[in-house]
mmCIF file of C-alpha atoms in Angstrom:
data_model
loop_
_atom_site.group_PDB
_atom_site.id
_atom_site.type_symbol
_atom_site.label_atom_id
_atom_site.label_comp_id
_atom_site.label_asym_id
_atom_site.label_seq_id
_atom_site.Cartn_x
_atom_site.Cartn_y
_atom_site.Cartn_z
ATOM 1 C CA MET K 1 13.773 35.879 -21.546
ATOM 2 C CA PRO K 2 11.682 31.787 -21.812
ATOM 3 C CA ARG K 3 9.975 31.017 -18.674
ATOM 4 C CA LEU K 4 8.717 27.475 -17.226
ATOM 5 C CA ASP K 5 6.381 26.983 -14.367
ATOM 6 C CA PHE K 6 7.283 23.940 -12.275
ATOM 7 C CA TRP K 7 4.636 22.324 -10.093
ATOM 8 C CA TYR K 8 5.929 20.434 -7.169
ATOM 9 C CA ASP K 9 4.516 18.537 -3.660
ATOM 10 C CA PHE K 10 7.153 17.634 -1.016
ATOM 11 C CA GLY K 11 6.180 14.220 -0.794
ATOM 12 C CA SER K 12 6.505 13.728 -4.286
ATOM 13 C CA THR K 13 8.984 10.793 -5.392
ATOM 14 C CA TYR K 14 9.854 12.061 -8.636
ATOM 15 C CA SER K 15 10.025 15.990 -7.949
ATOM 16 C CA TYR K 16 13.334 15.069 -6.409
ATOM 17 C CA PRO K 17 15.871 14.776 -8.737
ATOM 18 C CA ALA K 18 13.470 17.485 -10.698
ATOM 19 C CA VAL K 19 14.014 20.036 -8.005
ATOM 20 C CA MET K 20 17.975 19.046 -8.159
ATOM 21 C CA ARG K 21 18.168 19.461 -11.783
ATOM 22 C CA ILE K 22 15.983 22.014 -12.765
ATOM 23 C CA GLU K 23 18.483 25.179 -12.121
ATOM 24 C CA GLU K 24 20.893 23.823 -13.848
ATOM 25 C CA GLU K 25 19.389 22.665 -17.028
ATOM 26 C CA ALA K 26 17.591 25.869 -17.130
ATOM 27 C CA ALA K 27 20.425 28.026 -16.851
ATOM 28 C CA LYS K 28 22.269 25.820 -19.773
ATOM 29 C CA ARG K 29 18.907 27.361 -21.880
ATOM 30 C CA GLY K 30 18.022 30.087 -20.611
ATOM 31 C CA VAL K 31 14.930 29.929 -19.181
ATOM 32 C CA SER K 32 13.623 31.201 -16.286
ATOM 33 C CA VAL K 33 11.934 29.087 -13.679
ATOM 34 C CA THR K 34 9.143 30.141 -11.473
ATOM 35 C CA TRP K 35 8.902 27.524 -8.839
ATOM 36 C CA ARG K 36 4.933 26.549 -7.687
ATOM 37 C CA PRO K 37 4.690 24.750 -4.382
ATOM 38 C CA LEU K 38 1.039 22.379 -4.728
ATOM 39 C CA LEU K 39 -0.152 19.550 -2.779
ATOM 40 C CA LEU K 40 -1.133 16.695 -4.727
ATOM 41 C CA GLY K 41 -3.327 15.241 -1.996
ATOM 42 C CA PRO K 42 -6.481 17.212 -3.077
ATOM 43 C CA ILE K 43 -5.617 16.674 -7.014
ATOM 44 C CA PHE K 44 -5.513 12.401 -6.412
ATOM 45 C CA GLN K 45 -9.080 12.197 -3.933
ATOM 46 C CA LYS K 46 -10.312 14.621 -7.192
ATOM 47 C CA PHE K 47 -9.436 11.098 -8.703
ATOM 48 C CA GLY K 48 -11.089 8.992 -5.997
ATOM 49 C CA LEU K 49 -7.524 8.255 -5.083
ATOM 50 C CA ASP K 50 -7.346 8.463 -1.026
ATOM 51 C CA THR K 51 -3.438 8.361 -1.277
ATOM 52 C CA SER K 52 -0.402 7.873 -3.476
ATOM 53 C CA PRO K 53 -0.646 6.047 -7.078
ATOM 54 C CA PHE K 54 2.402 4.269 -5.647
ATOM 55 C CA ARG K 55 0.433 2.690 -2.680
ATOM 56 C CA ALA K 56 -2.442 2.354 -4.667
ATOM 57 C CA ASN K 57 -0.595 -0.784 -6.719
ATOM 58 C CA PRO K 58 2.219 -1.832 -4.565
ATOM 59 C CA VAL K 59 3.611 -3.753 -6.989
ATOM 60 C CA LYS K 60 3.968 -0.296 -9.036
ATOM 61 C CA GLY K 61 5.162 1.314 -5.855
ATOM 62 C CA ALA K 62 8.226 -1.358 -5.559
ATOM 63 C CA TYR K 63 9.228 -1.029 -8.691
ATOM 64 C CA MET K 64 9.122 3.423 -8.420
ATOM 65 C CA TRP K 65 11.842 2.683 -5.438
ATOM 66 C CA ARG K 66 14.116 0.975 -7.231
ATOM 67 C CA ASP K 67 13.870 3.070 -10.579
ATOM 68 C CA LEU K 68 14.240 6.421 -8.432
ATOM 69 C CA GLU K 69 17.561 4.407 -7.056
ATOM 70 C CA ARG K 70 18.672 4.034 -10.685
ATOM 71 C CA LEU K 71 17.713 7.587 -11.415
ATOM 72 C CA CYS K 72 19.824 9.071 -8.323
ATOM 73 C CA LEU K 73 22.484 6.843 -9.317
ATOM 74 C CA LYS K 74 22.382 8.139 -12.806
ATOM 75 C CA HIS K 75 22.582 12.011 -11.825
ATOM 76 C CA GLY K 76 25.069 11.909 -8.775
ATOM 77 C CA LEU K 77 22.061 12.596 -5.854
ATOM 78 C CA PRO K 78 22.604 11.264 -2.883
ATOM 79 C CA PHE K 79 19.730 8.207 -2.464
ATOM 80 C CA ARG K 80 17.918 6.852 0.655
ATOM 81 C CA GLN K 81 14.122 5.821 0.845
ATOM 82 C CA PRO K 82 12.306 7.290 3.587
ATOM 83 C CA PRO K 83 10.551 5.173 6.428
ATOM 84 C CA GLU K 84 7.217 6.932 5.255
ATOM 85 C CA PHE K 85 5.492 7.485 2.094
ATOM 86 C CA PRO K 86 3.596 9.630 1.157
ATOM 87 C CA GLN K 87 4.325 11.788 3.442
ATOM 88 C CA ASN K 88 2.801 14.961 4.699
ATOM 89 C CA GLY K 89 4.609 18.298 3.033
ATOM 90 C CA LEU K 90 2.375 20.623 4.052
ATOM 91 C CA LEU K 91 3.852 22.647 6.305
ATOM 92 C CA ALA K 92 6.722 23.058 3.829
ATOM 93 C CA ALA K 93 4.585 23.429 1.279
ATOM 94 C CA ARG K 94 3.331 26.815 3.214
ATOM 95 C CA ILE K 95 6.903 27.547 4.055
ATOM 96 C CA ALA K 96 7.861 27.584 0.488
ATOM 97 C CA LEU K 97 4.557 29.735 -0.467
ATOM 98 C CA ILE K 98 5.404 32.543 2.211
ATOM 99 C CA LEU K 99 9.903 33.280 1.192
ATOM 100 C CA SER K 100 9.561 35.007 -2.396
ATOM 101 C CA ASP K 101 10.595 33.635 -5.288
ATOM 102 C CA ALA K 102 14.487 34.049 -5.079
ATOM 103 C CA GLU K 103 14.426 31.968 -1.579
ATOM 104 C CA ARG K 104 11.711 29.233 -2.490
ATOM 105 C CA PRO K 105 14.434 27.077 -5.108
ATOM 106 C CA ALA K 106 17.102 26.622 -1.813
ATOM 107 C CA PHE K 107 14.640 25.998 0.757
ATOM 108 C CA THR K 108 13.375 23.470 -1.474
ATOM 109 C CA ARG K 109 16.222 21.671 -2.200
ATOM 110 C CA ALA K 110 17.178 21.333 1.535
ATOM 111 C CA VAL K 111 14.120 20.114 2.146
ATOM 112 C CA PHE K 112 14.153 16.921 -0.655
ATOM 113 C CA LEU K 113 17.433 16.444 -0.091
ATOM 114 C CA TYR K 114 16.743 15.466 3.619
ATOM 115 C CA GLU K 115 13.434 13.429 2.845
ATOM 116 C CA PHE K 116 15.267 11.447 0.132
ATOM 117 C CA GLY K 117 18.770 12.337 -0.147
ATOM 118 C CA GLU K 118 19.071 11.576 3.929
ATOM 119 C CA GLY K 119 15.483 9.508 4.122
ATOM 120 C CA GLY K 120 14.383 11.804 6.455
ATOM 121 C CA VAL K 121 10.884 12.541 7.882
ATOM 122 C CA ILE K 122 9.385 16.347 6.613
ATOM 123 C CA SER K 123 5.518 15.412 8.092
ATOM 124 C CA GLU K 124 7.234 16.678 11.657
ATOM 125 C CA ASP K 125 7.362 20.351 12.396
ATOM 126 C CA ASP K 126 10.854 20.323 13.901
ATOM 127 C CA ALA K 127 12.561 18.779 11.050
ATOM 128 C CA ILE K 128 11.119 21.762 8.718
ATOM 129 C CA LYS K 129 12.284 24.267 11.176
ATOM 130 C CA ALA K 130 15.973 22.500 11.450
ATOM 131 C CA VAL K 131 16.169 22.801 7.693
ATOM 132 C CA MET K 132 14.888 26.428 8.167
ATOM 133 C CA GLU K 133 17.595 27.382 10.880
ATOM 134 C CA LYS K 134 20.584 25.749 8.577
ATOM 135 C CA LEU K 135 19.112 28.025 5.583
ATOM 136 C CA GLY K 136 19.911 31.431 8.329
ATOM 137 C CA TYR K 137 15.793 31.811 8.199
ATOM 138 C CA PRO K 138 14.154 33.320 11.658
ATOM 139 C CA VAL K 139 12.295 29.959 11.895
ATOM 140 C CA GLU K 140 9.870 30.899 14.877
ATOM 141 C CA GLU K 141 8.560 34.240 12.472
ATOM 142 C CA THR K 142 8.419 32.330 9.171
ATOM 143 C CA VAL K 143 6.348 29.660 10.447
ATOM 144 C CA ALA K 144 3.954 32.115 12.061
ATOM 145 C CA ARG K 145 3.686 33.849 9.164
ATOM 146 C CA ALA K 146 3.128 30.232 7.587
ATOM 147 C CA GLN K 147 0.474 29.267 9.371
ATOM 148 C CA MET K 148 -1.718 32.673 8.923
ATOM 149 C CA PRO K 149 -5.413 32.113 7.418
ATOM 150 C CA GLU K 150 -4.151 33.935 4.236
ATOM 151 C CA ASN K 151 -1.280 31.912 3.591
ATOM 152 C CA LYS K 152 -3.237 28.614 4.221
ATOM 153 C CA LEU K 153 -5.507 30.056 1.395
ATOM 154 C CA LYS K 154 -3.111 30.714 -0.771
ATOM 155 C CA LEU K 155 -1.643 26.935 -0.853
ATOM 156 C CA ARG K 156 -5.471 25.777 -1.382
ATOM 157 C CA GLN K 157 -5.371 28.098 -4.254
ATOM 158 C CA ALA K 158 -2.106 27.195 -5.481
ATOM 159 C CA THR K 159 -3.398 23.624 -5.616
ATOM 160 C CA GLU K 160 -7.273 24.642 -7.408
ATOM 161 C CA HIS K 161 -5.312 26.542 -10.380
ATOM 162 C CA ALA K 162 -2.991 23.205 -10.049
ATOM 163 C CA ALA K 163 -6.012 21.075 -10.583
ATOM 164 C CA ALA K 164 -8.063 23.687 -13.057
ATOM 165 C CA LEU K 165 -4.802 23.305 -15.187
ATOM 166 C CA HIS K 166 -5.617 19.318 -15.328
ATOM 167 C CA ILE K 167 -2.098 18.628 -13.308
ATOM 168 C CA PHE K 168 -2.662 14.666 -11.702
ATOM 169 C CA GLY K 169 0.841 14.704 -10.955
ATOM 170 C CA ALA K 170 3.951 16.076 -10.197
ATOM 171 C CA PRO K 171 6.774 17.469 -10.922
ATOM 172 C CA THR K 172 4.612 18.823 -13.950
ATOM 173 C CA PHE K 173 5.904 21.671 -15.820
ATOM 174 C CA PHE K 174 4.380 24.533 -18.217
ATOM 175 C CA THR K 175 5.249 26.289 -21.011
ATOM 176 C CA GLU K 176 3.660 29.785 -21.695
ATOM 177 C CA ASP K 177 2.005 28.840 -24.321
ATOM 178 C CA GLY K 178 -0.214 26.487 -21.748
ATOM 179 C CA GLU K 179 1.824 22.991 -23.006
ATOM 180 C CA MET K 180 1.975 20.235 -20.188
ATOM 181 C CA PHE K 181 4.684 18.048 -19.552
ATOM 182 C CA TRP K 182 4.446 15.671 -16.750
ATOM 183 C CA GLY K 183 6.857 14.290 -14.818
ATOM 184 C CA HIS K 184 10.997 14.522 -14.454
ATOM 185 C CA ASP K 185 11.531 12.172 -17.240
ATOM 186 C CA ARG K 186 10.197 15.395 -19.678
ATOM 187 C CA MET K 187 11.714 18.339 -17.904
ATOM 188 C CA GLU K 188 14.369 18.660 -20.594
ATOM 189 C CA ASP K 189 11.406 18.175 -23.203
ATOM 190 C CA ALA K 190 9.509 20.930 -21.159
ATOM 191 C CA LEU K 191 12.786 23.211 -20.976
ATOM 192 C CA ASP K 192 13.493 23.030 -24.878
ATOM 193 C CA TRP K 193 9.681 23.665 -25.655
ATOM 194 C CA ALA K 194 9.939 26.988 -23.345
ATOM 195 C CA VAL K 195 12.561 27.935 -25.508
ATOM 196 C CA ARG K 196 11.397 27.086 -28.791
ATOM 197 C CA LEU K 197 8.630 29.013 -28.139
ATOM 198 C CA MET D 1 26.441 -10.140 -26.465
ATOM 199 C CA PRO D 2 24.502 -8.572 -24.155
ATOM 200 C CA ARG D 3 20.772 -9.522 -23.980
ATOM 201 C CA LEU D 4 17.608 -7.611 -23.346
ATOM 202 C CA ASP D 5 14.215 -8.526 -23.328
ATOM 203 C CA PHE D 6 11.642 -6.321 -24.657
ATOM 204 C CA TRP D 7 7.710 -6.953 -23.639
ATOM 205 C CA TYR D 8 5.043 -5.218 -25.227
ATOM 206 C CA ASP D 9 1.485 -5.522 -25.462
ATOM 207 C CA PHE D 10 -0.402 -4.381 -29.355
ATOM 208 C CA GLY D 11 -3.161 -2.325 -27.387
ATOM 209 C CA SER D 12 -0.367 -0.098 -25.902
ATOM 210 C CA THR D 13 0.448 3.247 -27.266
ATOM 211 C CA TYR D 14 3.904 3.855 -25.280
ATOM 212 C CA SER D 15 4.921 0.310 -26.786
ATOM 213 C CA TYR D 16 4.461 2.113 -30.070
ATOM 214 C CA PRO D 17 7.606 4.376 -29.751
ATOM 215 C CA ALA D 18 9.617 1.671 -28.188
ATOM 216 C CA VAL D 19 9.323 -0.916 -30.995
ATOM 217 C CA MET D 20 9.691 1.548 -33.386
ATOM 218 C CA ARG D 21 13.040 2.352 -32.139
ATOM 219 C CA ILE D 22 14.774 -0.205 -30.317
ATOM 220 C CA GLU D 23 16.221 -2.026 -32.840
ATOM 221 C CA GLU D 24 18.346 0.885 -34.291
ATOM 222 C CA GLU D 25 19.149 1.779 -30.344
ATOM 223 C CA ALA D 26 20.015 -1.651 -29.352
ATOM 224 C CA ALA D 27 22.182 -2.198 -32.509
ATOM 225 C CA LYS D 28 24.204 1.059 -31.829
ATOM 226 C CA ARG D 29 25.125 -0.741 -28.655
ATOM 227 C CA GLY D 30 25.251 -4.227 -29.512
ATOM 228 C CA VAL D 31 22.514 -5.368 -27.441
ATOM 229 C CA SER D 32 20.490 -8.456 -28.812
ATOM 230 C CA VAL D 33 16.667 -7.993 -27.971
ATOM 231 C CA THR D 34 13.999 -10.523 -27.421
ATOM 232 C CA TRP D 35 10.383 -9.531 -28.480
ATOM 233 C CA ARG D 36 8.030 -11.015 -25.705
ATOM 234 C CA PRO D 37 4.480 -9.954 -26.269
ATOM 235 C CA LEU D 38 1.952 -10.074 -22.983
ATOM 236 C CA LEU D 39 -1.284 -9.019 -22.946
ATOM 237 C CA LEU D 40 -1.565 -5.970 -20.233
ATOM 238 C CA GLY D 41 -5.662 -6.887 -19.705
ATOM 239 C CA PRO D 42 -5.529 -10.025 -17.504
ATOM 240 C CA ILE D 43 -2.282 -7.857 -15.747
ATOM 241 C CA PHE D 44 -4.453 -4.721 -15.076
ATOM 242 C CA GLN D 45 -7.040 -6.719 -13.506
ATOM 243 C CA LYS D 46 -4.959 -8.528 -11.384
ATOM 244 C CA PHE D 47 -5.003 -5.064 -10.281
ATOM 245 C CA GLY D 48 -8.451 -4.687 -10.146
ATOM 246 C CA LEU D 49 -8.968 -2.511 -13.383
ATOM 247 C CA ASP D 50 -11.303 -3.120 -16.037
ATOM 248 C CA THR D 51 -9.382 -0.769 -18.447
ATOM 249 C CA SER D 52 -6.538 1.223 -19.056
ATOM 250 C CA PRO D 53 -5.358 3.089 -16.337
ATOM 251 C CA PHE D 54 -5.352 5.762 -19.198
ATOM 252 C CA ARG D 55 -9.576 5.181 -19.113
ATOM 253 C CA ALA D 56 -9.746 5.030 -15.510
ATOM 254 C CA ASN D 57 -8.334 8.729 -15.498
ATOM 255 C CA PRO D 58 -9.114 10.233 -18.315
ATOM 256 C CA VAL D 59 -7.661 13.576 -17.482
ATOM 257 C CA LYS D 60 -4.615 11.532 -17.385
ATOM 258 C CA GLY D 61 -5.377 10.102 -20.738
ATOM 259 C CA ALA D 62 -5.971 13.183 -22.333
ATOM 260 C CA TYR D 63 -2.105 14.238 -21.491
ATOM 261 C CA MET D 64 -1.110 10.364 -22.676
ATOM 262 C CA TRP D 65 -2.458 11.974 -25.848
ATOM 263 C CA ARG D 66 -0.772 14.789 -26.155
ATOM 264 C CA ASP D 67 2.353 13.309 -24.699
ATOM 265 C CA LEU D 68 2.463 10.585 -27.102
ATOM 266 C CA GLU D 69 2.011 12.846 -29.970
ATOM 267 C CA ARG D 70 4.391 14.354 -28.907
ATOM 268 C CA LEU D 71 7.212 11.741 -28.686
ATOM 269 C CA CYS D 72 6.419 10.972 -31.977
ATOM 270 C CA LEU D 73 7.054 14.409 -33.021
ATOM 271 C CA LYS D 74 10.488 14.251 -31.892
ATOM 272 C CA HIS D 75 11.781 10.910 -32.995
ATOM 273 C CA GLY D 76 10.450 11.504 -36.585
ATOM 274 C CA LEU D 77 7.319 8.872 -36.365
ATOM 275 C CA PRO D 78 3.983 9.342 -37.387
ATOM 276 C CA PHE D 79 1.208 9.562 -35.318
ATOM 277 C CA ARG D 80 -2.916 9.197 -35.809
ATOM 278 C CA GLN D 81 -4.628 8.877 -32.504
ATOM 279 C CA PRO D 82 -7.215 5.534 -33.611
ATOM 280 C CA PRO D 83 -10.721 6.315 -32.873
ATOM 281 C CA GLU D 84 -10.814 3.021 -30.432
ATOM 282 C CA PHE D 85 -8.558 2.959 -26.899
ATOM 283 C CA PRO D 86 -7.079 0.426 -25.816
ATOM 284 C CA GLN D 87 -7.246 -1.637 -28.580
ATOM 285 C CA ASN D 88 -7.941 -5.797 -28.252
ATOM 286 C CA GLY D 89 -4.831 -7.213 -29.292
ATOM 287 C CA LEU D 90 -5.218 -10.337 -28.861
ATOM 288 C CA LEU D 91 -5.269 -11.715 -32.408
ATOM 289 C CA ALA D 92 -2.262 -9.759 -32.936
ATOM 290 C CA ALA D 93 -0.611 -11.229 -29.862
ATOM 291 C CA ARG D 94 -1.087 -14.483 -30.761
ATOM 292 C CA ILE D 95 0.558 -14.280 -34.517
ATOM 293 C CA ALA D 96 3.387 -12.681 -33.013
ATOM 294 C CA LEU D 97 3.530 -15.634 -30.742
ATOM 295 C CA ILE D 98 3.653 -18.380 -33.863
ATOM 296 C CA LEU D 99 6.133 -16.022 -35.875
ATOM 297 C CA SER D 100 9.650 -16.862 -35.394
ATOM 298 C CA ASP D 101 11.728 -14.672 -32.929
ATOM 299 C CA ALA D 102 13.288 -13.359 -36.837
ATOM 300 C CA GLU D 103 9.971 -12.580 -38.131
ATOM 301 C CA ARG D 104 8.283 -11.101 -35.174
ATOM 302 C CA PRO D 105 9.773 -7.869 -35.144
ATOM 303 C CA ALA D 106 8.841 -6.598 -39.115
ATOM 304 C CA PHE D 107 5.328 -8.148 -37.784
ATOM 305 C CA THR D 108 5.405 -6.463 -34.860
ATOM 306 C CA ARG D 109 6.386 -2.521 -36.591
ATOM 307 C CA ALA D 110 3.704 -2.932 -39.191
ATOM 308 C CA VAL D 111 0.852 -3.502 -37.001
ATOM 309 C CA PHE D 112 1.629 -0.482 -33.836
ATOM 310 C CA LEU D 113 2.471 1.516 -37.535
ATOM 311 C CA TYR D 114 -0.629 0.515 -38.785
ATOM 312 C CA GLU D 115 -2.552 1.221 -34.913
ATOM 313 C CA PHE D 116 -0.733 4.449 -34.203
ATOM 314 C CA GLY D 117 0.835 5.382 -37.539
ATOM 315 C CA GLU D 118 -2.415 5.365 -39.442
ATOM 316 C CA GLY D 119 -4.941 5.684 -36.500
ATOM 317 C CA GLY D 120 -6.384 1.830 -37.659
ATOM 318 C CA VAL D 121 -8.476 -0.507 -35.579
ATOM 319 C CA ILE D 122 -6.737 -3.762 -35.062
ATOM 320 C CA SER D 123 -9.270 -5.319 -32.865
ATOM 321 C CA GLU D 124 -10.974 -6.465 -36.327
ATOM 322 C CA ASP D 125 -9.076 -9.378 -38.064
ATOM 323 C CA ASP D 126 -9.260 -8.306 -41.223
ATOM 324 C CA ALA D 127 -6.900 -5.623 -40.021
ATOM 325 C CA ILE D 128 -4.246 -7.997 -38.935
ATOM 326 C CA LYS D 129 -4.752 -10.455 -42.392
ATOM 327 C CA ALA D 130 -3.665 -7.277 -44.066
ATOM 328 C CA VAL D 131 -1.061 -6.736 -42.595
ATOM 329 C CA MET D 132 -0.099 -10.742 -42.443
ATOM 330 C CA GLU D 133 -0.643 -10.511 -46.626
ATOM 331 C CA LYS D 134 1.928 -7.011 -47.603
ATOM 332 C CA LEU D 135 4.636 -9.029 -44.918
ATOM 333 C CA GLY D 136 3.842 -12.561 -47.304
ATOM 334 C CA TYR D 137 2.676 -14.515 -44.789
ATOM 335 C CA PRO D 138 0.370 -17.433 -45.910
ATOM 336 C CA VAL D 139 -2.295 -15.510 -44.151
ATOM 337 C CA GLU D 140 -5.474 -18.106 -43.194
ATOM 338 C CA GLU D 141 -2.810 -21.154 -42.790
ATOM 339 C CA THR D 142 -0.784 -18.379 -40.271
ATOM 340 C CA VAL D 143 -4.325 -17.715 -38.324
ATOM 341 C CA ALA D 144 -5.227 -21.223 -37.779
ATOM 342 C CA ARG D 145 -1.999 -21.898 -36.180
ATOM 343 C CA ALA D 146 -2.304 -18.624 -33.951
ATOM 344 C CA GLN D 147 -5.604 -20.017 -33.307
ATOM 345 C CA MET D 148 -4.509 -23.395 -31.511
ATOM 346 C CA PRO D 149 -5.108 -24.395 -27.899
ATOM 347 C CA GLU D 150 -1.378 -24.692 -27.740
ATOM 348 C CA ASN D 151 -0.388 -21.237 -29.227
ATOM 349 C CA LYS D 152 -2.722 -19.802 -27.161
ATOM 350 C CA LEU D 153 -2.122 -21.300 -23.838
ATOM 351 C CA LYS D 154 1.449 -19.992 -24.633
ATOM 352 C CA LEU D 155 0.463 -16.435 -24.883
ATOM 353 C CA ARG D 156 -1.575 -17.153 -21.709
ATOM 354 C CA GLN D 157 1.906 -18.416 -20.189
ATOM 355 C CA ALA D 158 3.451 -15.494 -21.277
ATOM 356 C CA THR D 159 1.490 -13.080 -19.841
ATOM 357 C CA GLU D 160 1.707 -15.231 -16.417
ATOM 358 C CA HIS D 161 5.149 -15.452 -17.070
ATOM 359 C CA ALA D 162 5.327 -11.411 -17.224
ATOM 360 C CA ALA D 163 2.733 -10.705 -14.147
ATOM 361 C CA ALA D 164 5.044 -13.259 -12.376
ATOM 362 C CA LEU D 165 7.949 -11.023 -13.452
ATOM 363 C CA HIS D 166 6.109 -8.067 -11.268
ATOM 364 C CA ILE D 167 5.710 -6.186 -14.696
ATOM 365 C CA PHE D 168 2.759 -4.103 -14.282
ATOM 366 C CA GLY D 169 2.981 -2.142 -17.203
ATOM 367 C CA ALA D 170 4.572 -1.910 -21.326
ATOM 368 C CA PRO D 171 6.976 -1.561 -22.945
ATOM 369 C CA THR D 172 8.837 -3.150 -19.884
ATOM 370 C CA PHE D 173 12.390 -4.286 -20.452
ATOM 371 C CA PHE D 174 14.512 -6.525 -18.222
ATOM 372 C CA THR D 175 18.047 -7.284 -18.833
ATOM 373 C CA GLU D 176 19.641 -10.847 -18.154
ATOM 374 C CA ASP D 177 20.880 -9.533 -13.901
ATOM 375 C CA GLY D 178 16.670 -9.272 -13.714
ATOM 376 C CA GLU D 179 16.845 -5.461 -13.439
ATOM 377 C CA MET D 180 13.261 -4.091 -14.600
ATOM 378 C CA PHE D 181 13.103 -0.892 -16.604
ATOM 379 C CA TRP D 182 9.001 0.362 -17.245
ATOM 380 C CA GLY D 183 8.153 2.590 -20.260
ATOM 381 C CA HIS D 184 9.484 4.011 -23.530
ATOM 382 C CA ASP D 185 11.135 6.609 -21.438
ATOM 383 C CA ARG D 186 13.888 3.616 -19.391
ATOM 384 C CA MET D 187 14.481 2.033 -23.227
ATOM 385 C CA GLU D 188 18.001 3.616 -23.274
ATOM 386 C CA ASP D 189 18.693 3.106 -19.477
ATOM 387 C CA ALA D 190 17.642 -0.368 -19.848
ATOM 388 C CA LEU D 191 20.142 -1.022 -23.089
ATOM 389 C CA ASP D 192 23.066 0.542 -21.177
ATOM 390 C CA TRP D 193 22.455 -1.293 -18.323
ATOM 391 C CA ALA D 194 22.123 -4.699 -20.737
ATOM 392 C CA VAL D 195 25.506 -3.400 -21.555
ATOM 393 C CA ARG D 196 27.535 -2.601 -18.732
ATOM 394 C CA LEU D 197 27.010 -5.984 -17.355
#
């Protein structure tokens, strides 16, 4: 079965439509997707940026929100702009990493739906805990495991791995032959490439 | 008949597939396209960039070339990476502006094909003159007209107009209701939007 690595960041706007749509598009093509949370912050810092490029250039940032709104309309996804951007997705990423490969997609979708579908603030622990509770996870126990040094290190290593792969934004997709595809706009191309291998 | 404004820069890589594909996609939908050359250099300067964002971030730049190569493959366009980037498209833009609306598309396509299809250098006057000669224009006379103060001013004003519209990159498309679409990836969406108005 063809495989695709799907790298995303919980604060990344264009990761939202990718998170919501990738399973269906992958299923159509018989591609197996590995969901890989990362932190864009340290990657942006490597490029000398102390925030999202959409904050660094407010004209581009304003366009991005309208573009995302139109994309959501096109794909039938709920959209509400959150009051903060970019949001700190550290706890969400740690939880996603401690969950199994089978559990990660549903948790990830629920967080993104809250963030960009309802305009919620995910940087607050209580918001992430509420999402987990809805999904039926033992909240305090899972958060405690997510905050253990081994898991924190695992997320740092995932982000270092992403940087070593020359990832510079999210979402980013990698096929098994090492082709990199950046952006929700390339998701279908990446899946098609995976199938043709 | 629905209308679309198509803003492009002769040095812009993703303007290449847009320049090559827009007439066919517009014809399919019955949309009339106005071709509007601009200079991205002064726009980037407004954002504190002294070169293309793809030069400012070489990791992103390296990805862009591979992405463009794949896009050209997908759309059946010839591709060869030019030895310089970004190239100075000043003379090309001035010529494009002095030509009529009917002549502009063919001249623009010929310059872009030379630049990104053959890997040619367009910053040299002789290259632009060779393109013009092939298309049957009176070369020296047209260049002289293009270099007149009125036409230079017209290009500066076009670029200022683009900046006032909050254009921050190319290609950029505007529908008659003022919706902005950025990038070759949004060309079809922009044309569809123009039709729905």
